[in-house]
């Protein structure tokens, strides 16, 4: 199972990828998480990525493509993986296709999650995450048992790039640079469109249907 999860910021890609990854025991490879870990550890990649992420811009293609090429060489990817947040530009999509071709592999499906912009903004505004165990909550839609505290006991935080001024920029970047990938995967017969304007469980059901029916939109 080699899947690409595509869609705007805050649509719920990470939430669904995490569930599916546990269910099928394939790694959830989220470039956003990899970059945030690099930033926290102050690695050279993290230091380079910080200014882009804080401004809501994309990290340069070459940096991300290298990260993914290295990650896909790891042993745990042999049975498949879920790519969440990669590719994000046509250049990244082409690089992924080329890398897979070289090893005789291919993407099975690209799932495109759709949600009206006003709902995206609500989901992003209420997102809180745990800096220790990385669990993601929502203040209204998926609140923690104790307000502001993860079940692991750590205080929840809001991502710096989830502040309204940066979110506006991220949405614009998505429209200009990432949305063209919808057509890219459609033309290759790999795209499934998922209506993400449902509960987490209902979206998960649609994800299953898309993977197993392999319907092209
Ligand atoms: P990244 O971390 O990938 O951010 P994103 O794509 O903007 O996606 P999000 O993490 O915001 O949202 P999501 O769709 O995963 O939603 P979630 O499940 O959390 O990237 C961050 C930055 O890193 C980028 O801006 C860029 O700078 C850089 N970067 C990353 N990849 C890159 C690449 N390939 N190239 C270049 N730069 C790159 O859900 C959101 C909220 O909604 C949560 O609170 C959740 O609990 C809630 N929720 C989820 N589903 C539902 C539901 N069905 N109903 C109600 N609430 C829900």
PDB file of C-alpha atoms and ligand atoms in Angstrom:
ATOM      1  CA  UNK A   1       0.000   0.000   0.000  1.00  0.00           C
ATOM      2  CA  UNK A   2       1.734   3.145  -1.233  1.00  0.00           C
ATOM      3  CA  UNK A   3      -0.518   6.141  -0.737  1.00  0.00           C
ATOM      4  CA  UNK A   4      -0.270   9.886  -1.191  1.00  0.00           C
ATOM      5  CA  UNK A   5      -2.511  12.087   0.984  1.00  0.00           C
ATOM      6  CA  UNK A   6      -3.142  15.372  -0.767  1.00  0.00           C
ATOM      7  CA  UNK A   7      -5.177  18.361   0.356  1.00  0.00           C
ATOM      8  CA  UNK A   8      -5.141  21.820   1.910  1.00  0.00           C
ATOM      9  CA  UNK A   9      -3.743  22.645   5.355  1.00  0.00           C
ATOM     10  CA  UNK A  10      -6.032  21.560   8.192  1.00  0.00           C
ATOM     11  CA  UNK A  11      -8.213  19.257   6.079  1.00  0.00           C
ATOM     12  CA  UNK A  12      -7.460  16.249   8.313  1.00  0.00           C
ATOM     13  CA  UNK A  13      -4.747  14.422   6.330  1.00  0.00           C
ATOM     14  CA  UNK A  14      -2.614  13.802   9.407  1.00  0.00           C
ATOM     15  CA  UNK A  15      -5.568  12.577  11.470  1.00  0.00           C
ATOM     16  CA  UNK A  16      -6.572  10.046   8.816  1.00  0.00           C
ATOM     17  CA  UNK A  17      -3.005   9.008   7.980  1.00  0.00           C
ATOM     18  CA  UNK A  18      -2.297   8.270  11.640  1.00  0.00           C
ATOM     19  CA  UNK A  19      -5.371   6.003  11.921  1.00  0.00           C
ATOM     20  CA  UNK A  20      -4.632   4.158   8.698  1.00  0.00           C
ATOM     21  CA  UNK A  21      -0.969   3.720   9.566  1.00  0.00           C
ATOM     22  CA  UNK A  22      -1.892   1.982  12.854  1.00  0.00           C
ATOM     23  CA  UNK A  23      -4.541  -0.139  11.158  1.00  0.00           C
ATOM     24  CA  UNK A  24      -2.286  -1.422   8.342  1.00  0.00           C
ATOM     25  CA  UNK A  25       1.049  -1.129  10.128  1.00  0.00           C
ATOM     26  CA  UNK A  26       2.686   0.944   7.452  1.00  0.00           C
ATOM     27  CA  UNK A  27       4.644   4.098   8.312  1.00  0.00           C
ATOM     28  CA  UNK A  28       2.959   7.495   8.269  1.00  0.00           C
ATOM     29  CA  UNK A  29       5.546   9.724   6.628  1.00  0.00           C
ATOM     30  CA  UNK A  30       4.591  13.363   7.200  1.00  0.00           C
ATOM     31  CA  UNK A  31       7.072  15.895   5.863  1.00  0.00           C
ATOM     32  CA  UNK A  32       5.653  18.545   8.236  1.00  0.00           C
ATOM     33  CA  UNK A  33       6.419  16.301  11.252  1.00  0.00           C
ATOM     34  CA  UNK A  34       9.910  15.493   9.930  1.00  0.00           C
ATOM     35  CA  UNK A  35      10.651  19.209   9.495  1.00  0.00           C
ATOM     36  CA  UNK A  36       9.246  20.162  12.928  1.00  0.00           C
ATOM     37  CA  UNK A  37      11.427  17.457  14.544  1.00  0.00           C
ATOM     38  CA  UNK A  38      14.458  18.807  12.645  1.00  0.00           C
ATOM     39  CA  UNK A  39      13.609  22.323  13.869  1.00  0.00           C
ATOM     40  CA  UNK A  40      13.269  21.143  17.480  1.00  0.00           C
ATOM     41  CA  UNK A  41      16.653  19.378  17.222  1.00  0.00           C
ATOM     42  CA  UNK A  42      18.214  22.429  15.517  1.00  0.00           C
ATOM     43  CA  UNK A  43      19.704  20.298  12.716  1.00  0.00           C
ATOM     44  CA  UNK A  44      20.996  22.106   9.574  1.00  0.00           C
ATOM     45  CA  UNK A  45      17.796  21.128   7.718  1.00  0.00           C
ATOM     46  CA  UNK A  46      15.682  22.338  10.665  1.00  0.00           C
ATOM     47  CA  UNK A  47      17.492  25.662  10.806  1.00  0.00           C
ATOM     48  CA  UNK A  48      17.014  26.151   7.049  1.00  0.00           C
ATOM     49  CA  UNK A  49      13.333  25.110   7.153  1.00  0.00           C
ATOM     50  CA  UNK A  50      12.342  27.334  10.081  1.00  0.00           C
ATOM     51  CA  UNK A  51      12.067  30.627   8.216  1.00  0.00           C
ATOM     52  CA  UNK A  52       9.955  29.056   5.456  1.00  0.00           C
ATOM     53  CA  UNK A  53       7.598  27.235   7.827  1.00  0.00           C
ATOM     54  CA  UNK A  54       7.141  30.232  10.138  1.00  0.00           C
ATOM     55  CA  UNK A  55       6.234  32.356   7.093  1.00  0.00           C
ATOM     56  CA  UNK A  56       3.800  29.760   5.708  1.00  0.00           C
ATOM     57  CA  UNK A  57       5.970  29.164   2.623  1.00  0.00           C
ATOM     58  CA  UNK A  58       7.134  25.848   1.201  1.00  0.00           C
ATOM     59  CA  UNK A  59      10.585  24.583   2.059  1.00  0.00           C
ATOM     60  CA  UNK A  60      12.672  24.355  -1.176  1.00  0.00           C
ATOM     61  CA  UNK A  61      11.920  21.292  -3.314  1.00  0.00           C
ATOM     62  CA  UNK A  62      15.484  19.952  -3.290  1.00  0.00           C
ATOM     63  CA  UNK A  63      15.594  19.845   0.519  1.00  0.00           C
ATOM     64  CA  UNK A  64      12.291  17.957   0.773  1.00  0.00           C
ATOM     65  CA  UNK A  65      13.031  15.598  -2.122  1.00  0.00           C
ATOM     66  CA  UNK A  66      16.296  14.552  -0.457  1.00  0.00           C
ATOM     67  CA  UNK A  67      14.517  13.947   2.859  1.00  0.00           C
ATOM     68  CA  UNK A  68      11.940  11.701   1.185  1.00  0.00           C
ATOM     69  CA  UNK A  69      14.493   9.820  -0.941  1.00  0.00           C
ATOM     70  CA  UNK A  70      16.436   8.951   2.204  1.00  0.00           C
ATOM     71  CA  UNK A  71      13.303   8.065   4.186  1.00  0.00           C
ATOM     72  CA  UNK A  72      12.030   5.711   1.475  1.00  0.00           C
ATOM     73  CA  UNK A  73      15.289   3.736   1.661  1.00  0.00           C
ATOM     74  CA  UNK A  74      14.487   2.694   5.235  1.00  0.00           C
ATOM     75  CA  UNK A  75      13.467  -0.889   5.859  1.00  0.00           C
ATOM     76  CA  UNK A  76      10.034  -0.134   7.335  1.00  0.00           C
ATOM     77  CA  UNK A  77       8.820   1.198   3.964  1.00  0.00           C
ATOM     78  CA  UNK A  78       9.110  -2.189   2.210  1.00  0.00           C
ATOM     79  CA  UNK A  79       5.423  -3.073   2.687  1.00  0.00           C
ATOM     80  CA  UNK A  80       4.249   0.425   1.836  1.00  0.00           C
ATOM     81  CA  UNK A  81       3.661   3.818   3.443  1.00  0.00           C
ATOM     82  CA  UNK A  82       1.382   6.826   3.613  1.00  0.00           C
ATOM     83  CA  UNK A  83       2.920  10.058   2.358  1.00  0.00           C
ATOM     84  CA  UNK A  84       1.229  12.967   4.139  1.00  0.00           C
ATOM     85  CA  UNK A  85       2.128  16.433   2.853  1.00  0.00           C
ATOM     86  CA  UNK A  86       4.431  15.149   0.097  1.00  0.00           C
ATOM     87  CA  UNK A  87       4.457  15.778  -2.816  1.00  0.00           C
ATOM     88  CA  UNK A  88       3.406  19.395  -2.578  1.00  0.00           C
ATOM     89  CA  UNK A  89       4.586  20.723  -5.944  1.00  0.00           C
ATOM     90  CA  UNK A  90       4.632  19.247  -9.442  1.00  0.00           C
ATOM     91  CA  UNK A  91       8.436  19.062  -9.183  1.00  0.00           C
ATOM     92  CA  UNK A  92       8.114  16.951  -6.020  1.00  0.00           C
ATOM     93  CA  UNK A  93       5.482  14.750  -7.716  1.00  0.00           C
ATOM     94  CA  UNK A  94       7.770  14.123 -10.676  1.00  0.00           C
ATOM     95  CA  UNK A  95      10.737  13.399  -8.395  1.00  0.00           C
ATOM     96  CA  UNK A  96       8.643  10.870  -6.467  1.00  0.00           C
ATOM     97  CA  UNK A  97       7.509   9.120  -9.660  1.00  0.00           C
ATOM     98  CA  UNK A  98      11.117   8.948 -10.868  1.00  0.00           C
ATOM     99  CA  UNK A  99      12.440   7.583  -7.571  1.00  0.00           C
ATOM    100  CA  UNK A 100       9.760   4.882  -7.508  1.00  0.00           C
ATOM    101  CA  UNK A 101      10.283   3.980 -11.168  1.00  0.00           C
ATOM    102  CA  UNK A 102      13.968   3.351 -10.472  1.00  0.00           C
ATOM    103  CA  UNK A 103      13.025   0.669  -7.939  1.00  0.00           C
ATOM    104  CA  UNK A 104      10.171  -0.758 -10.051  1.00  0.00           C
ATOM    105  CA  UNK A 105       7.527   0.618  -7.682  1.00  0.00           C
ATOM    106  CA  UNK A 106       4.576   2.976  -8.018  1.00  0.00           C
ATOM    107  CA  UNK A 107       2.010   4.886  -6.023  1.00  0.00           C
ATOM    108  CA  UNK A 108      -1.235   2.884  -5.667  1.00  0.00           C
ATOM    109  CA  UNK A 109      -3.523   5.821  -4.982  1.00  0.00           C
ATOM    110  CA  UNK A 110      -3.510   9.576  -4.323  1.00  0.00           C
ATOM    111  CA  UNK A 111      -6.325  10.576  -1.960  1.00  0.00           C
ATOM    112  CA  UNK A 112      -7.390  14.184  -2.330  1.00  0.00           C
ATOM    113  CA  UNK A 113      -9.229  15.526   0.748  1.00  0.00           C
ATOM    114  CA  UNK A 114     -11.628  18.394   0.115  1.00  0.00           C
ATOM    115  CA  UNK A 115     -13.165  20.868   2.588  1.00  0.00           C
ATOM    116  CA  UNK A 116     -14.579  24.404   2.256  1.00  0.00           C
ATOM    117  CA  UNK A 117     -12.094  27.087   3.270  1.00  0.00           C
ATOM    118  CA  UNK A 118     -14.157  28.366   6.240  1.00  0.00           C
ATOM    119  CA  UNK A 119     -14.061  24.843   7.747  1.00  0.00           C
ATOM    120  CA  UNK A 120     -10.313  24.592   7.156  1.00  0.00           C
ATOM    121  CA  UNK A 121      -9.819  27.802   9.082  1.00  0.00           C
ATOM    122  CA  UNK A 122     -11.934  26.470  12.004  1.00  0.00           C
ATOM    123  CA  UNK A 123     -10.011  23.196  12.112  1.00  0.00           C
ATOM    124  CA  UNK A 124      -6.653  24.970  12.072  1.00  0.00           C
ATOM    125  CA  UNK A 125      -7.668  27.594  14.642  1.00  0.00           C
ATOM    126  CA  UNK A 126      -8.702  24.932  17.181  1.00  0.00           C
ATOM    127  CA  UNK A 127      -5.814  22.520  16.622  1.00  0.00           C
ATOM    128  CA  UNK A 128      -3.609  21.842  19.639  1.00  0.00           C
ATOM    129  CA  UNK A 129      -0.781  19.333  19.710  1.00  0.00           C
ATOM    130  CA  UNK A 130       1.309  17.598  22.282  1.00  0.00           C
ATOM    131  CA  UNK A 131       5.022  18.434  22.023  1.00  0.00           C
ATOM    132  CA  UNK A 132       5.905  15.158  23.802  1.00  0.00           C
ATOM    133  CA  UNK A 133       3.798  12.357  22.267  1.00  0.00           C
ATOM    134  CA  UNK A 134       2.708  14.384  19.161  1.00  0.00           C
ATOM    135  CA  UNK A 135      -1.008  13.603  19.640  1.00  0.00           C
ATOM    136  CA  UNK A 136      -3.267  16.111  17.876  1.00  0.00           C
ATOM    137  CA  UNK A 137      -6.503  17.481  19.388  1.00  0.00           C
ATOM    138  CA  UNK A 138      -9.098  20.080  18.516  1.00  0.00           C
ATOM    139  CA  UNK A 139     -10.502  22.421  21.161  1.00  0.00           C
ATOM    140  CA  UNK A 140     -14.097  21.834  19.940  1.00  0.00           C
ATOM    141  CA  UNK A 141     -14.119  18.747  17.659  1.00  0.00           C
ATOM    142  CA  UNK A 142     -11.719  16.489  19.571  1.00  0.00           C
ATOM    143  CA  UNK A 143     -10.941  18.035  22.963  1.00  0.00           C
ATOM    144  CA  UNK A 144      -8.585  16.411  25.475  1.00  0.00           C
ATOM    145  CA  UNK A 145     -10.189  15.032  28.691  1.00  0.00           C
ATOM    146  CA  UNK A 146      -8.553  17.869  30.636  1.00  0.00           C
ATOM    147  CA  UNK A 147      -8.521  21.265  28.947  1.00  0.00           C
ATOM    148  CA  UNK A 148      -5.093  22.180  27.563  1.00  0.00           C
ATOM    149  CA  UNK A 149      -3.435  18.943  28.720  1.00  0.00           C
ATOM    150  CA  UNK A 150      -2.586  15.805  26.720  1.00  0.00           C
ATOM    151  CA  UNK A 151      -3.515  12.369  28.090  1.00  0.00           C
ATOM    152  CA  UNK A 152       0.269  11.873  28.546  1.00  0.00           C
ATOM    153  CA  UNK A 153       0.242  14.803  31.002  1.00  0.00           C
ATOM    154  CA  UNK A 154       2.054  17.373  28.834  1.00  0.00           C
ATOM    155  CA  UNK A 155       0.661  20.880  28.223  1.00  0.00           C
ATOM    156  CA  UNK A 156      -0.736  21.236  24.701  1.00  0.00           C
ATOM    157  CA  UNK A 157       0.602  23.890  22.328  1.00  0.00           C
ATOM    158  CA  UNK A 158      -0.604  25.682  19.213  1.00  0.00           C
ATOM    159  CA  UNK A 159       1.647  25.428  16.151  1.00  0.00           C
ATOM    160  CA  UNK A 160       3.262  28.774  15.365  1.00  0.00           C
ATOM    161  CA  UNK A 161       2.203  28.450  11.697  1.00  0.00           C
ATOM    162  CA  UNK A 162      -1.452  27.951  12.782  1.00  0.00           C
ATOM    163  CA  UNK A 163      -1.792  31.656  13.639  1.00  0.00           C
ATOM    164  CA  UNK A 164      -4.311  33.450  11.373  1.00  0.00           C
ATOM    165  CA  UNK A 165      -1.816  35.590   9.408  1.00  0.00           C
ATOM    166  CA  UNK A 166       0.308  32.542   8.488  1.00  0.00           C
ATOM    167  CA  UNK A 167      -2.738  30.378   7.703  1.00  0.00           C
ATOM    168  CA  UNK A 168      -3.813  32.864   5.016  1.00  0.00           C
ATOM    169  CA  UNK A 169      -0.410  32.507   3.356  1.00  0.00           C
ATOM    170  CA  UNK A 170      -0.459  28.684   3.638  1.00  0.00           C
ATOM    171  CA  UNK A 171      -3.851  28.546   1.919  1.00  0.00           C
ATOM    172  CA  UNK A 172      -2.603  30.778  -0.911  1.00  0.00           C
ATOM    173  CA  UNK A 173       0.535  28.644  -1.311  1.00  0.00           C
ATOM    174  CA  UNK A 174      -1.657  25.542  -1.413  1.00  0.00           C
ATOM    175  CA  UNK A 175      -3.854  26.975  -4.185  1.00  0.00           C
ATOM    176  CA  UNK A 176      -0.888  28.092  -6.302  1.00  0.00           C
ATOM    177  CA  UNK A 177       1.666  25.354  -5.786  1.00  0.00           C
ATOM    178  CA  UNK A 178      -0.019  22.195  -4.499  1.00  0.00           C
ATOM    179  CA  UNK A 179      -3.489  22.151  -6.076  1.00  0.00           C
ATOM    180  CA  UNK A 180      -2.023  21.451  -9.572  1.00  0.00           C
ATOM    181  CA  UNK A 181      -1.121  17.983  -8.261  1.00  0.00           C
ATOM    182  CA  UNK A 182      -4.846  17.116  -8.250  1.00  0.00           C
ATOM    183  CA  UNK A 183      -4.805  17.220 -12.056  1.00  0.00           C
ATOM    184  CA  UNK A 184      -1.389  15.514 -12.142  1.00  0.00           C
ATOM    185  CA  UNK A 185      -2.722  12.420 -10.332  1.00  0.00           C
ATOM    186  CA  UNK A 186      -6.093  12.562 -12.095  1.00  0.00           C
ATOM    187  CA  UNK A 187      -4.382  12.332 -15.489  1.00  0.00           C
ATOM    188  CA  UNK A 188      -2.526   9.237 -14.279  1.00  0.00           C
ATOM    189  CA  UNK A 189      -5.782   7.573 -13.135  1.00  0.00           C
ATOM    190  CA  UNK A 190      -4.628   7.551  -9.510  1.00  0.00           C
ATOM    191  CA  UNK A 191      -6.849  10.167  -7.885  1.00  0.00           C
ATOM    192  CA  UNK A 192      -9.681   9.514  -5.410  1.00  0.00           C
ATOM    193  CA  UNK A 193     -11.572  12.502  -4.089  1.00  0.00           C
ATOM    194  CA  UNK A 194     -12.661  12.397  -0.434  1.00  0.00           C
ATOM    195  CA  UNK A 195     -15.315  14.695   1.015  1.00  0.00           C
ATOM    196  CA  UNK A 196     -13.638  15.624   4.316  1.00  0.00           C
ATOM    197  CA  UNK A 197     -16.626  17.615   5.607  1.00  0.00           C
ATOM    198  CA  UNK A 198     -17.704  14.735   7.876  1.00  0.00           C
ATOM    199  CA  UNK A 199     -16.794  13.309  11.247  1.00  0.00           C
ATOM    200  CA  UNK A 200     -13.361  11.674  11.582  1.00  0.00           C
ATOM    201  CA  UNK A 201     -15.032   8.216  11.507  1.00  0.00           C
ATOM    202  CA  UNK A 202     -17.097   9.009   8.398  1.00  0.00           C
ATOM    203  CA  UNK A 203     -14.026  10.313   6.564  1.00  0.00           C
ATOM    204  CA  UNK A 204     -12.100   7.173   7.612  1.00  0.00           C
ATOM    205  CA  UNK A 205     -14.843   5.050   6.025  1.00  0.00           C
ATOM    206  CA  UNK A 206     -14.507   6.991   2.760  1.00  0.00           C
ATOM    207  CA  UNK A 207     -10.746   6.511   2.862  1.00  0.00           C
ATOM    208  CA  UNK A 208     -11.221   2.734   3.152  1.00  0.00           C
ATOM    209  CA  UNK A 209     -13.682   2.737   0.255  1.00  0.00           C
ATOM    210  CA  UNK A 210     -11.286   4.732  -1.900  1.00  0.00           C
ATOM    211  CA  UNK A 211      -8.372   2.415  -1.197  1.00  0.00           C
ATOM    212  CA  UNK A 212     -10.253  -0.813  -1.778  1.00  0.00           C
ATOM    213  CA  UNK A 213     -12.538   0.138  -4.629  1.00  0.00           C
ATOM    214  CA  UNK A 214      -9.687   2.012  -6.302  1.00  0.00           C
ATOM    215  CA  UNK A 215     -12.216   4.289  -7.908  1.00  0.00           C
ATOM    216  CA  UNK A 216     -10.859   7.083 -10.027  1.00  0.00           C
ATOM    217  CA  UNK A 217     -12.688  10.431  -9.942  1.00  0.00           C
TER     218      UNK A 217
HETATM  219  P1  LIG B   1       2.290  20.252   7.361  1.00  0.00           P
HETATM  220  O1  LIG B   1       2.570  19.924   8.749  1.00  0.00           O
HETATM  221  O2  LIG B   1       2.285  19.183   6.335  1.00  0.00           O
HETATM  222  O3  LIG B   1       0.942  21.095   7.318  1.00  0.00           O
HETATM  223  P2  LIG B   1      -0.317  21.064   6.315  1.00  0.00           P
HETATM  224  O4  LIG B   1      -0.261  20.301   5.062  1.00  0.00           O
HETATM  225  O5  LIG B   1      -0.545  22.498   6.171  1.00  0.00           O
HETATM  226  O6  LIG B   1      -1.321  20.223   7.034  1.00  0.00           O
HETATM  227  P3  LIG B   1      -1.785  20.371   8.469  1.00  0.00           P
HETATM  228  O7  LIG B   1      -0.827  19.655   9.386  1.00  0.00           O
HETATM  229  O8  LIG B   1      -2.041  21.815   8.765  1.00  0.00           O
HETATM  230  O9  LIG B   1      -3.233  19.691   8.426  1.00  0.00           O
HETATM  231  P4  LIG B   1      -3.765  18.219   8.261  1.00  0.00           P
HETATM  232  O10 LIG B   1      -4.450  18.125   6.946  1.00  0.00           O
HETATM  233  O11 LIG B   1      -2.735  17.186   8.581  1.00  0.00           O
HETATM  234  O12 LIG B   1      -4.902  18.256   9.385  1.00  0.00           O
HETATM  235  P5  LIG B   1      -4.974  17.560  10.832  1.00  0.00           P
HETATM  236  O13 LIG B   1      -5.195  16.097  10.675  1.00  0.00           O
HETATM  237  O14 LIG B   1      -3.877  18.023  11.727  1.00  0.00           O
HETATM  238  O15 LIG B   1       3.353  21.333   6.828  1.00  0.00           O
HETATM  239  C1  LIG B   1       3.746  22.446   7.601  1.00  0.00           C
HETATM  240  C2  LIG B   1       4.773  23.250   6.834  1.00  0.00           C
HETATM  241  O16 LIG B   1       5.938  22.434   6.582  1.00  0.00           O
HETATM  242  C3  LIG B   1       4.355  23.753   5.449  1.00  0.00           C
HETATM  243  O17 LIG B   1       3.625  24.956   5.508  1.00  0.00           O
HETATM  244  C4  LIG B   1       5.705  23.910   4.743  1.00  0.00           C
HETATM  245  O18 LIG B   1       6.349  25.082   5.166  1.00  0.00           O
HETATM  246  C5  LIG B   1       6.506  22.716   5.296  1.00  0.00           C
HETATM  247  N1  LIG B   1       6.359  21.531   4.428  1.00  0.00           N
HETATM  248  C6  LIG B   1       5.792  20.339   4.778  1.00  0.00           C
HETATM  249  N2  LIG B   1       5.828  19.485   3.746  1.00  0.00           N
HETATM  250  C7  LIG B   1       6.429  20.145   2.716  1.00  0.00           C
HETATM  251  C8  LIG B   1       6.730  19.792   1.379  1.00  0.00           C
HETATM  252  N3  LIG B   1       6.424  18.585   0.872  1.00  0.00           N
HETATM  253  N4  LIG B   1       7.343  20.724   0.608  1.00  0.00           N
HETATM  254  C9  LIG B   1       7.674  21.940   1.080  1.00  0.00           C
HETATM  255  N5  LIG B   1       7.404  22.338   2.339  1.00  0.00           N
HETATM  256  C10 LIG B   1       6.778  21.448   3.159  1.00  0.00           C
HETATM  257  O19 LIG B   1      -6.378  18.196  11.335  1.00  0.00           O
HETATM  258  C11 LIG B   1      -6.491  19.589  11.615  1.00  0.00           C
HETATM  259  C12 LIG B   1      -7.385  19.793  12.858  1.00  0.00           C
HETATM  260  O20 LIG B   1      -8.719  19.346  12.546  1.00  0.00           O
HETATM  261  C13 LIG B   1      -6.960  18.976  14.081  1.00  0.00           C
HETATM  262  O21 LIG B   1      -7.202  19.745  15.229  1.00  0.00           O
HETATM  263  C14 LIG B   1      -7.867  17.731  14.063  1.00  0.00           C
HETATM  264  O22 LIG B   1      -8.102  17.228  15.363  1.00  0.00           O
HETATM  265  C15 LIG B   1      -9.140  18.300  13.417  1.00  0.00           C
HETATM  266  N6  LIG B   1      -9.840  17.331  12.555  1.00  0.00           N
HETATM  267  C16 LIG B   1      -9.303  16.405  11.712  1.00  0.00           C
HETATM  268  N7  LIG B   1     -10.267  15.734  11.051  1.00  0.00           N
HETATM  269  C17 LIG B   1     -11.455  16.255  11.486  1.00  0.00           C
HETATM  270  C18 LIG B   1     -12.813  15.981  11.178  1.00  0.00           C
HETATM  271  N8  LIG B   1     -13.164  15.064  10.272  1.00  0.00           N
HETATM  272  N9  LIG B   1     -13.780  16.716  11.798  1.00  0.00           N
HETATM  273  C19 LIG B   1     -13.437  17.685  12.711  1.00  0.00           C
HETATM  274  N10 LIG B   1     -12.158  17.969  13.054  1.00  0.00           N
HETATM  275  C20 LIG B   1     -11.173  17.282  12.444  1.00  0.00           C
END
